[in-house]
């Protein structure tokens, strides 16, 4: 049986529902902050123990998204440089550096699995980090978040380039429109409705081949 590690299981699409996990003996919920390397190492030791010394798939699902100042354009930070530093530092610390730290800690276990079959590192990204879409659709919301995710897409490409000769796949994928805000639908609609319309304008139809690629859940760049 293949082994998986999914970060960010405290809420959203990676949520580990106790009503489900408590009934499954092969599901283990571990506590670790993806920015805390010692905690990640302890989690990796436990994964090594329960998974037989190897890890087949690492899914970097954990991420940071704060709605504060989501409607700020970058020039709105003029005169608010303290907020600019805080926002970009907070987003990059989790969304970019957290992914690097997680991959580095679990890479030895992935390498072990790759000796027998293709090991995979999947990072959950967002269509908001796509450069072409951002310009063409005029998607200016959540600049720090989108920028940190764009950087993470490059991180995945760098891992793919560095480990091209190994039997490990690195891939960024957008899951599409997902309510991970733990908020009622009407609040989500009020906050994200205008942004969803912009996405639809870029991909009105709304309807994995290379390591290091960044794709949507459809295998292309249809972000919704």
XYZ file of C-alpha atoms in Angstrom:
224
model
C 0.000 0.000 0.000
C 1.320 3.454 -0.923
C 2.109 5.899 1.880
C 1.036 9.545 1.876
C 1.843 12.593 3.978
C -0.615 15.492 3.660
C 0.227 18.736 5.436
C -2.400 21.269 6.469
C -4.901 18.751 7.794
C -6.282 21.072 10.465
C -8.866 22.608 8.117
C -9.893 23.076 4.493
C -9.381 20.478 1.760
C -6.766 18.614 3.787
C -8.933 18.441 6.885
C -8.638 15.270 8.941
C -12.166 14.773 10.247
C -11.967 12.864 13.563
C -15.228 11.111 12.708
C -13.481 9.571 9.711
C -9.874 9.155 10.812
C -10.704 7.516 14.123
C -12.233 4.601 12.229
C -9.231 4.039 9.949
C -6.238 2.273 11.421
C -3.998 3.258 8.513
C -4.589 7.026 8.976
C -2.317 8.760 11.478
C -2.748 12.399 12.501
C 0.555 14.031 13.469
C 1.170 17.505 14.845
C 3.826 19.732 13.280
C 4.100 23.304 12.053
C 5.609 23.356 8.547
C 7.804 26.293 9.573
C 9.209 24.332 12.542
C 11.969 22.012 11.334
C 12.473 20.139 14.651
C 8.728 19.388 14.733
C 8.851 18.247 11.105
C 11.758 15.945 11.879
C 9.804 14.343 14.711
C 6.856 13.848 12.367
C 9.167 12.333 9.751
C 10.473 9.851 12.315
C 6.925 8.731 13.043
C 6.139 8.484 9.324
C 9.277 6.400 8.838
C 8.132 4.082 11.614
C 4.535 3.555 10.468
C 5.284 3.566 6.719
C 8.096 1.059 6.767
C 10.988 3.423 6.220
C 9.804 5.104 3.003
C 7.303 7.690 1.765
C 5.614 7.408 -1.624
C 3.772 10.737 -1.830
C 4.213 14.079 -0.071
C 1.349 16.545 -0.554
C 2.178 20.099 0.509
C -1.330 21.278 1.282
C -0.585 23.467 4.310
C -0.678 27.176 3.496
C -1.347 30.624 4.903
C -4.093 32.914 3.610
C -5.231 35.922 5.613
C -8.150 37.966 4.306
C -6.825 41.166 5.880
C -5.767 43.585 3.164
C -6.688 41.077 0.471
C -8.099 44.045 -1.445
C -4.830 46.001 -1.222
C -3.043 46.683 -4.487
C 0.722 46.853 -4.048
C 0.737 50.646 -4.294
C -1.798 50.745 -1.439
C 1.121 49.787 0.819
C 2.797 53.122 0.080
C 3.337 54.766 3.458
C 2.475 51.465 5.168
C 5.841 49.753 4.755
C 5.568 48.028 8.129
C 2.417 46.263 6.890
C 4.125 45.486 3.588
C 7.031 43.819 5.388
C 4.687 41.929 7.729
C 2.350 40.646 5.042
C 5.049 39.432 2.661
C 7.098 37.923 5.493
C 4.082 36.062 6.904
C 3.050 34.652 3.528
C 6.535 33.662 2.385
C 7.418 32.118 5.756
C 4.612 29.566 5.425
C 3.777 29.253 1.745
C 7.299 29.231 0.347
C 9.834 28.507 3.081
C 7.468 26.072 4.796
C 7.261 24.014 1.603
C 11.055 23.975 1.235
C 11.528 22.884 4.839
C 8.905 20.154 4.516
C 10.359 18.748 1.310
C 13.900 18.773 2.695
C 12.864 16.881 5.826
C 10.893 14.203 3.976
C 13.206 13.888 0.966
C 15.248 10.998 2.416
C 12.055 8.955 2.843
C 10.930 9.867 -0.675
C 14.305 8.802 -2.047
C 13.909 5.471 -0.302
C 10.514 4.936 -1.934
C 11.880 6.010 -5.331
C 14.177 2.988 -5.341
C 11.131 0.813 -6.073
C 8.629 3.135 -7.781
C 8.025 6.757 -8.742
C 7.875 8.969 -5.644
C 5.817 12.153 -5.861
C 5.897 15.601 -4.293
C 2.694 17.543 -4.959
C 2.257 21.146 -3.856
C -1.215 22.659 -3.786
C -0.965 25.987 -5.581
C -3.457 28.487 -7.005
C -4.413 29.936 -10.365
C -3.902 33.344 -8.762
C -0.151 32.741 -9.046
C -0.193 32.411 -12.839
C 1.524 35.425 -14.448
C -0.318 35.351 -17.770
C -3.717 35.022 -16.135
C -2.973 37.803 -13.633
C -2.174 40.287 -16.386
C -4.822 39.249 -18.905
C -7.684 39.016 -16.394
C -6.601 41.948 -14.238
C -6.432 39.820 -11.091
C -4.900 42.209 -8.551
C -6.292 40.754 -5.291
C -4.167 39.066 -2.583
C -0.800 40.247 -3.887
C 1.338 38.815 -1.043
C -0.439 35.437 -1.211
C -0.226 35.169 -5.002
C 3.408 36.264 -4.996
C 4.356 33.686 -2.357
C 2.601 30.970 -4.358
C 4.352 32.053 -7.569
C 7.637 31.725 -5.725
C 6.600 28.261 -4.556
C 5.870 27.196 -8.123
C 9.463 28.147 -8.947
C 10.631 26.238 -5.870
C 8.975 23.110 -7.249
C 10.584 23.665 -10.640
C 13.987 24.050 -8.967
C 13.526 20.768 -7.091
C 12.493 19.085 -10.345
C 15.593 20.417 -12.100
C 17.924 19.439 -9.264
C 16.501 15.911 -8.999
C 15.833 15.310 -12.683
C 17.884 12.120 -12.705
C 16.052 10.675 -9.713
C 12.793 8.764 -9.738
C 10.896 11.615 -8.018
C 8.151 13.751 -9.576
C 7.663 17.353 -8.412
C 4.404 19.027 -9.394
C 2.374 22.133 -8.473
C -1.370 21.795 -8.944
C -4.303 24.127 -8.361
C -7.408 22.436 -6.897
C -9.832 24.953 -8.406
C -12.436 26.911 -6.429
C -12.468 25.519 -2.879
C -14.044 27.020 0.245
C -11.308 26.533 2.846
C -12.166 29.694 4.794
C -14.387 27.978 7.388
C -16.999 30.650 6.648
C -20.684 30.482 5.632
C -21.350 30.459 1.869
C -22.837 33.972 1.912
C -19.659 35.389 3.480
C -17.484 33.518 1.017
C -19.581 34.836 -1.875
C -19.294 38.403 -0.594
C -15.521 38.116 -0.268
C -14.616 36.005 -3.278
C -17.526 36.578 -5.673
C -15.859 39.421 -7.625
C -12.627 37.432 -7.892
C -14.441 34.346 -9.172
C -16.006 36.479 -11.911
C -12.520 37.583 -12.955
C -11.431 33.939 -13.143
C -14.491 33.170 -15.259
C -13.610 35.994 -17.631
C -10.232 34.366 -18.170
C -11.712 30.859 -18.545
C -15.358 31.214 -19.619
C -15.754 27.473 -20.292
C -15.255 26.673 -16.563
C -15.530 23.289 -17.461
C 0.540 15.580 -15.678
C 3.124 15.101 -17.921
C 6.303 17.037 -16.986
C 7.982 17.177 -13.600
C 8.167 20.744 -12.321
C 4.968 21.794 -14.096
C 2.232 24.006 -12.637
C -1.240 22.882 -13.695
C -4.880 23.045 -12.662
C -6.965 20.124 -11.508
C -7.780 19.507 -15.186
C -4.154 19.075 -16.212
C -4.018 22.433 -17.998
C -4.364 26.096 -16.979
C -8.122 26.297 -16.539
C -7.963 27.509 -12.943
C -11.616 26.932 -12.037
